[in-house]
mmCIF file of C-alpha atoms and ligand atoms in Angstrom:
data_model
loop_
_atom_site.group_PDB
_atom_site.id
_atom_site.type_symbol
_atom_site.label_atom_id
_atom_site.label_comp_id
_atom_site.label_asym_id
_atom_site.label_seq_id
_atom_site.Cartn_x
_atom_site.Cartn_y
_atom_site.Cartn_z
ATOM 1 C CA MET A 1 299.183 137.575 132.247
ATOM 2 C CA PRO A 2 299.604 139.469 134.616
ATOM 3 C CA TYR A 3 296.596 141.138 136.059
ATOM 4 C CA HIS A 4 297.213 145.368 135.653
ATOM 5 C CA PRO A 5 294.671 147.624 137.546
ATOM 6 C CA ILE A 6 293.440 150.675 136.850
ATOM 7 C CA ALA A 7 294.087 153.731 138.151
ATOM 8 C CA PRO A 8 292.066 155.222 140.906
ATOM 9 C CA ARG A 9 290.612 157.618 139.836
ATOM 10 C CA PHE A 10 291.095 160.529 141.339
ATOM 11 C CA ASP A 11 289.802 162.061 137.803
ATOM 12 C CA LEU A 12 286.683 161.576 139.515
ATOM 13 C CA PHE A 13 287.048 161.628 143.273
ATOM 14 C CA GLN A 14 290.130 162.668 145.890
ATOM 15 C CA GLY A 15 291.304 162.624 149.544
ATOM 16 C CA CYS A 16 290.418 165.355 152.058
ATOM 17 C CA GLU A 17 289.271 166.552 155.284
ATOM 18 C CA ILE A 18 285.877 164.871 156.539
ATOM 19 C CA PRO A 19 284.226 166.851 160.563
ATOM 20 C CA GLY A 20 284.338 164.158 162.500
ATOM 21 C CA ALA A 21 285.840 161.442 160.782
ATOM 22 C CA GLY A 22 289.281 161.922 159.631
ATOM 23 C CA PHE A 23 290.585 161.539 156.235
ATOM 24 C CA GLY A 24 288.304 160.235 153.672
ATOM 25 C CA TYR A 25 287.534 160.650 149.671
ATOM 26 C CA VAL A 26 284.605 163.451 148.021
ATOM 27 C CA ALA A 27 283.682 162.699 144.503
ATOM 28 C CA LEU A 28 284.822 165.877 142.339
ATOM 29 C CA GLN A 29 281.651 165.331 140.063
ATOM 30 C CA ASP A 30 278.580 162.569 139.242
ATOM 31 C CA ILE A 31 279.928 159.862 139.962
ATOM 32 C CA PRO A 32 277.225 157.209 137.315
ATOM 33 C CA LYS A 33 276.206 153.745 139.922
ATOM 34 C CA GLY A 34 278.977 150.609 139.054
ATOM 35 C CA THR A 35 281.862 153.063 138.005
ATOM 36 C CA ILE A 36 284.645 150.978 139.415
ATOM 37 C CA LEU A 37 286.323 153.934 140.878
ATOM 38 C CA LEU A 38 289.364 152.045 142.603
ATOM 39 C CA GLU A 39 291.145 148.316 141.429
ATOM 40 C CA ASP A 40 293.936 148.312 145.368
ATOM 41 C CA THR A 41 296.378 145.595 145.827
ATOM 42 C CA PRO A 42 297.484 144.310 149.412
ATOM 43 C CA ILE A 43 300.477 145.007 150.468
ATOM 44 C CA PHE A 44 300.095 142.456 152.038
ATOM 45 C CA ARG A 45 297.583 140.217 153.848
ATOM 46 C CA LEU A 46 297.455 137.536 156.692
ATOM 47 C CA PRO A 47 295.120 135.263 159.030
ATOM 48 C CA GLU A 48 293.807 136.675 162.326
ATOM 49 C CA GLY A 49 295.533 135.947 165.308
ATOM 50 C CA ILE A 50 298.962 136.858 164.771
ATOM 51 C CA THR A 51 301.115 139.596 166.440
ATOM 52 C CA ASN A 52 303.090 142.780 166.325
ATOM 53 C CA GLU A 53 305.780 141.320 165.483
ATOM 54 C CA VAL A 54 305.176 138.976 162.089
ATOM 55 C CA VAL A 55 302.799 142.768 160.781
ATOM 56 C CA ARG A 56 306.576 144.491 161.824
ATOM 57 C CA ASN A 57 308.182 141.364 159.851
ATOM 58 C CA HIS A 58 306.176 142.162 156.606
ATOM 59 C CA LEU A 59 306.281 145.644 156.406
ATOM 60 C CA ILE A 60 310.100 146.260 157.046
ATOM 61 C CA ARG A 61 310.825 144.259 152.954
ATOM 62 C CA LEU A 62 308.654 146.456 151.603
ATOM 63 C CA PRO A 63 310.884 150.043 150.225
ATOM 64 C CA PRO A 64 310.841 152.548 152.994
ATOM 65 C CA THR A 65 308.078 154.902 151.210
ATOM 66 C CA VAL A 66 306.007 151.959 151.340
ATOM 67 C CA GLN A 67 306.159 152.019 155.246
ATOM 68 C CA GLN A 68 305.777 155.093 155.673
ATOM 69 C CA GLN A 69 302.401 154.987 154.022
ATOM 70 C CA PHE A 70 301.753 152.648 156.283
ATOM 71 C CA MET A 71 302.372 154.433 159.031
ATOM 72 C CA ASP A 72 300.436 157.415 158.259
ATOM 73 C CA LEU A 73 297.480 155.541 158.451
ATOM 74 C CA CYS A 74 295.051 156.337 161.494
ATOM 75 C CA ILE A 75 295.440 153.629 164.843
ATOM 76 C CA GLY A 76 291.515 153.634 166.383
ATOM 77 C CA TYR A 77 292.391 153.871 170.589
ATOM 78 C CA GLN A 78 290.790 150.648 170.687
ATOM 79 C CA TYR A 79 293.795 149.318 168.842
ATOM 80 C CA LEU A 80 296.920 151.023 170.677
ATOM 81 C CA ASN A 81 297.662 147.973 173.127
ATOM 82 C CA ASP A 82 298.186 145.568 169.679
ATOM 83 C CA GLY A 83 301.374 147.505 168.769
ATOM 84 C CA GLU A 84 302.177 150.289 166.470
ATOM 85 C CA TYR A 85 302.514 147.130 163.639
ATOM 86 C CA LEU A 86 299.462 145.431 164.291
ATOM 87 C CA GLY A 87 296.825 148.510 165.659
ATOM 88 C CA ARG A 88 296.872 150.042 162.157
ATOM 89 C CA PHE A 89 296.843 147.095 160.665
ATOM 90 C CA ARG A 90 293.511 145.686 162.485
ATOM 91 C CA ALA A 91 292.096 149.729 162.226
ATOM 92 C CA ASN A 92 292.659 149.047 158.353
ATOM 93 C CA ALA A 93 292.583 145.566 156.932
ATOM 94 C CA LEU A 94 289.379 144.241 155.024
ATOM 95 C CA PRO A 95 289.045 140.854 154.106
ATOM 96 C CA CYS A 96 290.632 139.921 151.117
ATOM 97 C CA GLY A 97 289.776 136.324 150.493
ATOM 98 C CA TYR A 98 290.637 132.548 151.894
ATOM 99 C CA ASP A 99 294.797 131.012 151.874
ATOM 100 C CA ASN A 100 293.950 128.783 149.453
ATOM 101 C CA VAL A 101 298.175 128.722 149.194
ATOM 102 C CA ASP A 102 298.982 126.772 152.546
ATOM 103 C CA GLY A 103 295.957 124.627 152.663
ATOM 104 C CA THR A 104 294.486 125.707 155.619
ATOM 105 C CA GLY A 105 291.749 127.624 153.610
ATOM 106 C CA ARG A 106 291.662 130.987 156.597
ATOM 107 C CA LYS A 107 290.852 134.145 155.870
ATOM 108 C CA LEU A 108 292.682 136.569 155.422
ATOM 109 C CA ALA A 109 292.549 140.048 155.931
ATOM 110 C CA GLY A 110 294.716 142.996 153.041
ATOM 111 C CA LEU A 111 296.137 146.228 153.734
ATOM 112 C CA LEU A 112 295.213 148.525 150.578
ATOM 113 C CA LEU A 113 296.937 151.725 151.569
ATOM 114 C CA LEU A 114 294.408 153.541 149.422
ATOM 115 C CA ALA A 115 292.031 152.014 150.065
ATOM 116 C CA ALA A 116 292.497 152.335 153.793
ATOM 117 C CA ARG A 117 290.994 156.438 153.742
ATOM 118 C CA PHE A 118 287.306 154.660 153.408
ATOM 119 C CA ASN A 119 285.502 156.217 155.771
ATOM 120 C CA HIS A 120 282.273 154.490 157.193
ATOM 121 C CA SER A 121 278.561 155.220 156.605
ATOM 122 C CA CYS A 122 275.440 152.941 157.166
ATOM 123 C CA VAL A 123 274.058 154.612 154.591
ATOM 124 C CA PRO A 124 276.853 153.061 151.834
ATOM 125 C CA ASN A 125 277.556 154.074 148.231
ATOM 126 C CA VAL A 126 280.795 152.090 147.954
ATOM 127 C CA THR A 127 280.504 148.665 147.469
ATOM 128 C CA PHE A 128 283.960 146.030 147.723
ATOM 129 C CA LYS A 129 284.407 142.590 146.713
ATOM 130 C CA TRP A 130 288.021 140.675 146.808
ATOM 131 C CA ASP A 131 289.023 139.376 143.697
ATOM 132 C CA SER A 132 290.967 136.436 143.658
ATOM 133 C CA GLN A 133 291.711 135.525 140.639
ATOM 134 C CA ALA A 134 293.245 139.437 139.856
ATOM 135 C CA GLY A 135 294.495 139.544 143.380
ATOM 136 C CA VAL A 136 292.874 143.291 143.950
ATOM 137 C CA MET A 137 290.278 145.072 146.491
ATOM 138 C CA ARG A 138 287.266 146.514 143.738
ATOM 139 C CA PHE A 139 285.417 149.534 144.524
ATOM 140 C CA CYS A 140 282.013 150.240 142.801
ATOM 141 C CA ALA A 141 279.779 153.102 142.908
ATOM 142 C CA LEU A 142 277.190 150.931 144.652
ATOM 143 C CA SER A 143 274.254 153.998 143.712
ATOM 144 C CA ALA A 144 274.810 157.319 141.561
ATOM 145 C CA ILE A 145 277.049 159.696 143.994
ATOM 146 C CA SER A 146 276.420 163.509 143.365
ATOM 147 C CA ARG A 147 279.539 165.930 143.205
ATOM 148 C CA ALA A 148 280.721 166.105 146.544
ATOM 149 C CA GLN A 149 279.064 164.123 148.130
ATOM 150 C CA GLU A 150 281.846 161.766 150.638
ATOM 151 C CA LEU A 151 282.356 158.365 149.123
ATOM 152 C CA CYS A 152 281.966 155.197 152.051
ATOM 153 C CA ILE A 153 281.933 151.876 152.193
ATOM 154 C CA ALA A 154 280.155 150.047 155.121
ATOM 155 C CA TYR A 155 282.479 148.447 157.556
ATOM 156 C CA ASP A 156 280.332 146.091 159.031
ATOM 157 C CA VAL A 157 277.181 145.084 156.554
ATOM 158 C CA SER A 158 274.775 143.162 158.971
ATOM 159 C CA SER A 159 275.161 145.933 160.647
ATOM 160 C CA LEU A 160 272.609 148.047 158.616
ATOM 161 C CA LEU A 161 269.460 146.453 159.737
ATOM 162 C CA PHE A 162 270.332 147.731 162.560
ATOM 163 C CA THR A 163 268.850 151.017 164.562
ATOM 164 C CA ARG A 164 270.828 153.914 165.018
ATOM 165 C CA ASP A 165 272.139 152.659 168.845
ATOM 166 C CA ALA A 166 272.390 149.813 167.980
ATOM 167 C CA ARG A 167 274.632 150.029 164.565
ATOM 168 C CA ARG A 168 276.827 152.670 166.389
ATOM 169 C CA ALA A 169 277.371 150.815 169.491
ATOM 170 C CA ARG A 170 278.674 147.349 167.293
ATOM 171 C CA LEU A 171 280.961 150.057 165.195
ATOM 172 C CA GLN A 172 282.416 151.556 168.537
ATOM 173 C CA GLY A 173 282.858 148.203 169.854
ATOM 174 C CA SER A 174 284.533 146.492 167.198
ATOM 175 C CA SER A 175 286.132 149.462 165.596
ATOM 176 C CA GLY A 176 286.205 152.292 168.054
ATOM 177 C CA PHE A 177 284.622 155.395 166.638
ATOM 178 C CA LEU A 178 281.353 156.708 166.887
ATOM 179 C CA CYS A 179 279.843 157.046 163.903
ATOM 180 C CA HIS A 180 278.959 160.706 162.378
ATOM 181 C CA CYS A 181 277.391 159.542 159.232
ATOM 182 C CA PRO A 182 274.752 160.770 158.101
ATOM 183 C CA ALA A 183 272.126 158.419 159.222
ATOM 184 C CA CYS A 184 273.611 158.914 162.483
ATOM 185 C CA ILE A 185 274.265 162.093 162.534
ATOM 186 C CA ILE A 186 271.142 162.983 163.763
ATOM 187 C CA GLU A 187 268.569 160.252 165.348
ATOM 188 C CA ASN A 188 265.465 159.650 163.852
ATOM 189 C CA ARG A 189 262.832 157.068 164.478
ATOM 190 C CA ASP A 190 260.883 156.531 161.463
ATOM 191 C CA SER A 191 264.499 155.372 159.919
ATOM 192 C CA ASP A 192 265.423 152.953 163.200
ATOM 193 C CA ASP A 193 261.699 151.168 162.554
ATOM 194 C CA ARG A 194 262.296 150.767 158.383
ATOM 195 C CA ARG A 195 265.550 148.524 159.270
ATOM 196 C CA VAL A 196 263.972 146.825 162.002
ATOM 197 C CA ALA A 197 261.675 145.718 159.551
ATOM 198 C CA LEU A 198 264.049 144.680 157.171
ATOM 199 C CA TYR A 199 265.530 142.712 159.514
ATOM 200 C CA LYS A 200 262.862 140.989 159.773
ATOM 201 C CA ALA A 201 262.256 140.970 156.347
ATOM 202 C CA ILE A 202 265.664 139.927 155.492
ATOM 203 C CA VAL A 203 267.260 137.922 159.022
ATOM 204 C CA GLN A 204 264.339 136.555 160.003
ATOM 205 C CA PRO A 205 262.223 135.553 157.483
ATOM 206 C CA PRO A 206 258.223 134.192 158.234
ATOM 207 C CA GLN A 207 257.594 130.579 158.525
ATOM 208 C CA ARG A 208 254.279 129.191 157.502
ATOM 209 C CA SER A 209 251.673 129.023 160.409
ATOM 210 C CA PRO A 210 249.086 126.151 160.626
ATOM 211 C CA ARG A 211 246.034 128.079 159.618
ATOM 212 C CA GLU A 212 247.650 128.917 156.973
ATOM 213 C CA THR A 213 247.159 127.512 153.874
ATOM 214 C CA GLN A 214 250.565 127.381 151.632
ATOM 215 C CA ILE A 215 249.180 130.157 149.348
ATOM 216 C CA GLU A 216 248.556 131.883 151.358
ATOM 217 C CA PHE A 217 251.647 132.621 153.173
ATOM 218 C CA LEU A 218 253.859 133.000 150.197
ATOM 219 C CA SER A 219 251.177 135.872 149.799
ATOM 220 C CA ARG A 220 252.078 137.182 153.178
ATOM 221 C CA ARG A 221 255.736 136.509 152.478
ATOM 222 C CA TYR A 222 255.315 138.715 148.969
ATOM 223 C CA ALA A 223 253.452 141.561 150.261
ATOM 224 C CA GLN A 224 256.957 141.241 153.089
ATOM 225 C CA ILE A 225 259.626 142.064 150.508
ATOM 226 C CA CYS A 226 257.939 143.837 148.257
ATOM 227 C CA THR A 227 257.445 146.673 151.823
ATOM 228 C CA ALA A 228 261.186 145.716 151.824
ATOM 229 C CA LEU A 229 262.062 146.306 149.328
ATOM 230 C CA THR A 230 260.441 150.447 149.449
ATOM 231 C CA LEU A 231 262.086 150.278 152.846
ATOM 232 C CA LEU A 232 265.644 150.231 151.266
ATOM 233 C CA ARG A 233 265.019 152.384 148.391
ATOM 234 C CA MET A 234 263.394 154.670 151.788
ATOM 235 C CA GLU A 235 266.318 154.004 153.722
ATOM 236 C CA GLY A 236 268.626 154.228 150.562
ATOM 237 C CA LEU A 237 270.360 150.726 150.567
ATOM 238 C CA SER A 238 271.699 148.905 147.480
ATOM 239 C CA HIS A 239 272.984 146.408 150.055
ATOM 240 C CA PHE A 240 269.914 143.206 150.584
ATOM 241 C CA ARG A 241 268.007 143.489 147.001
ATOM 242 C CA GLU A 242 269.751 140.694 145.917
ATOM 243 C CA THR A 243 268.535 138.514 148.809
ATOM 244 C CA LEU A 244 264.940 139.602 148.936
ATOM 245 C CA TYR A 245 264.854 139.635 144.876
ATOM 246 C CA PHE A 246 266.722 136.007 145.413
ATOM 247 C CA ASP A 247 263.589 135.170 148.178
ATOM 248 C CA GLY A 248 260.820 136.517 145.122
ATOM 249 C CA TYR A 249 261.988 134.437 143.226
ATOM 250 C CA LYS A 250 262.343 131.232 144.722
ATOM 251 C CA LEU A 251 258.739 132.402 145.486
ATOM 252 C CA CYS A 252 257.661 132.464 142.245
ATOM 253 C CA GLU A 253 259.347 129.009 141.824
ATOM 254 C CA GLU A 254 257.269 127.195 144.290
ATOM 255 C CA ALA A 255 253.580 128.894 143.532
ATOM 256 C CA GLY A 256 254.376 127.216 140.252
ATOM 257 C CA ASP A 257 254.697 130.996 138.685
ATOM 258 C CA ARG A 258 257.331 130.117 136.706
ATOM 259 C CA ASN A 259 257.383 133.913 134.678
ATOM 260 C CA ASN A 260 257.769 136.020 137.340
ATOM 261 C CA ALA A 261 260.683 133.548 138.750
ATOM 262 C CA MET A 262 262.169 134.773 136.118
ATOM 263 C CA LEU A 263 262.045 138.653 136.437
ATOM 264 C CA TRP A 264 262.771 138.209 139.927
ATOM 265 C CA LEU A 265 265.408 136.458 139.287
ATOM 266 C CA ALA A 266 267.091 139.099 136.490
ATOM 267 C CA GLN A 267 266.457 140.922 139.062
ATOM 268 C CA ALA A 268 268.599 139.781 141.647
ATOM 269 C CA SER A 269 271.303 139.419 139.099
ATOM 270 C CA ALA A 270 271.140 142.207 138.228
ATOM 271 C CA ALA A 271 271.338 143.364 141.897
ATOM 272 C CA ALA A 272 273.743 140.648 142.555
ATOM 273 C CA ALA A 273 275.686 142.481 139.979
ATOM 274 C CA THR A 274 275.956 145.812 141.511
ATOM 275 C CA VAL A 275 276.736 144.716 144.868
ATOM 276 C CA GLY A 276 279.654 142.334 143.814
ATOM 277 C CA GLY A 277 280.084 142.709 140.523
ATOM 278 C CA PRO A 278 279.447 141.130 137.423
ATOM 279 C CA HIS A 279 280.730 137.398 138.085
ATOM 280 C CA ASN A 280 278.266 135.584 141.538
ATOM 281 C CA ALA A 281 278.577 132.614 140.205
ATOM 282 C CA GLU A 282 275.076 130.989 142.363
ATOM 283 C CA VAL A 283 272.824 133.831 141.094
ATOM 284 C CA THR A 284 274.694 133.277 137.070
ATOM 285 C CA ARG A 285 273.856 129.768 137.753
ATOM 286 C CA ARG A 286 270.289 130.099 138.123
ATOM 287 C CA LEU A 287 269.193 132.271 135.757
ATOM 288 C CA GLN A 288 271.059 130.270 132.946
ATOM 289 C CA ARG A 289 268.745 127.543 134.408
ATOM 290 C CA ALA A 290 265.877 129.214 134.235
ATOM 291 C CA ASN A 291 266.503 130.798 131.160
ATOM 292 C CA ALA A 292 266.844 127.534 129.614
ATOM 293 C CA GLU A 293 264.055 125.575 130.835
ATOM 294 C CA LEU A 294 261.559 128.881 129.859
ATOM 295 C CA GLU A 295 263.031 127.391 126.255
ATOM 296 C CA ALA A 296 260.785 124.788 127.042
ATOM 297 C CA PRO A 297 256.702 125.098 126.401
ATOM 298 C CA ASN A 298 255.049 123.398 128.276
ATOM 299 C CA GLN A 299 256.730 124.764 130.962
ATOM 300 C CA ARG A 300 255.696 128.352 130.590
ATOM 301 C CA PRO A 301 252.207 128.918 133.500
ATOM 302 C CA GLN A 302 249.182 130.918 132.734
ATOM 303 C CA ILE A 303 248.858 132.592 136.092
ATOM 304 C CA LEU A 304 250.658 135.882 136.973
ATOM 305 C CA ARG A 305 250.661 135.552 140.329
ATOM 306 C CA PHE A 306 253.742 137.298 141.743
ATOM 307 C CA PRO A 307 254.458 140.215 140.051
ATOM 308 C CA LEU A 308 257.609 142.473 140.377
ATOM 309 C CA PRO A 309 256.541 145.813 142.945
HETATM 310 C C1 SAM B 401 290.034 152.592 158.050
HETATM 311 S S1 SAM B 401 290.523 154.711 158.434
HETATM 312 C C2 SAM B 401 289.369 155.647 157.232
HETATM 313 C C3 SAM B 401 290.064 156.429 157.220
HETATM 314 C C4 SAM B 401 290.306 157.698 157.997
HETATM 315 N N1 SAM B 401 289.386 158.396 158.437
HETATM 316 C C5 SAM B 401 291.952 158.266 157.709
HETATM 317 O O1 SAM B 401 292.650 159.537 158.252
HETATM 318 O O2 SAM B 401 292.505 157.767 157.614
HETATM 319 C C6 SAM B 401 288.900 153.780 159.563
HETATM 320 C C7 SAM B 401 289.272 155.419 160.524
HETATM 321 O O3 SAM B 401 287.923 156.425 160.620
HETATM 322 C C8 SAM B 401 287.395 157.105 161.249
HETATM 323 N N2 SAM B 401 285.756 157.060 160.236
HETATM 324 C C9 SAM B 401 285.676 156.185 159.830
HETATM 325 N N3 SAM B 401 283.968 156.116 159.758
HETATM 326 C C10 SAM B 401 283.535 157.391 159.880
HETATM 327 C C11 SAM B 401 282.207 157.506 160.636
HETATM 328 N N4 SAM B 401 281.362 156.870 159.976
HETATM 329 N N5 SAM B 401 282.372 158.501 161.357
HETATM 330 C C12 SAM B 401 283.314 158.811 162.564
HETATM 331 N N6 SAM B 401 284.730 158.391 161.758
HETATM 332 C C13 SAM B 401 285.217 157.170 160.786
HETATM 333 C C14 SAM B 401 287.582 157.007 162.819
HETATM 334 O O4 SAM B 401 288.415 157.016 162.614
HETATM 335 C C15 SAM B 401 288.164 154.869 161.986
HETATM 336 O O5 SAM B 401 288.993 154.421 162.788
#
């Protein structure tokens, strides 16, 4: 049965001018965390390395109103040399799965006419995930959003763990604009320090030193994970919680602390559902396995070493 995307929730948000960032979306009322805001179907999906002519050829097959909507999209100055079609495509497309039709498995980017109006923020409150079965990109509220707040996605999730200057440089290089989001508009050394600590905890987790016992190392890593979860909250970030909870789960398993492993895994699953929708296959599989194992009475541990923070 063909999938019918939900209608955009224009009862919850509307488009308007955003100072310093062109057009964007703003909440019309308080929006609860997890609310599906938009399911958008790409007008076309294309691989990397295409030409202006290829984009034009896809566009001219579409109805004139769609062509006009495409031509109304913004084109960042660093894409001007690409030509008016490829430039607009590159400035507005989002990653939309892989090419499984021609067997190449190439990464594809898709042009979503409504979603192209989401601005970027380094404190994103909207997340998106490509649903390959339904052929739609789904946008959900990553946190509770207050009335009049702008709805923003992260164009580059990995750069959320950089300092303000590094984030701005990365976005200027990749997307051609100077970020004016709430986290970038004023310099904040404390925020920079927090993001550096988060980068270390998430991207460069520590190795066990030769002087440490295994339990000393696990305790040190556990303290770092708990601190990182607090820092994410202080920075207003909802991404990466899944990774940290999952690391907490593995740590508890390594320590033989199965009861707490289970609790950490449940948190990883809940965090994964918030960021990526309810179907994170790996976390779901491990959760089922851990549930089954915990049902065996002889697996129950006596010691609770690594409780959730
Ligand atoms: C995909 S479009 C988003 C919608 C766009 N604002 C519009 O008017 O159509 C990306 C462009 O929006 C602007 N933009 C998005 N996020 C921004 C931000 N955080 N700070 C400043 N400009 C931003 C930049 O001009 C960028 O090239």
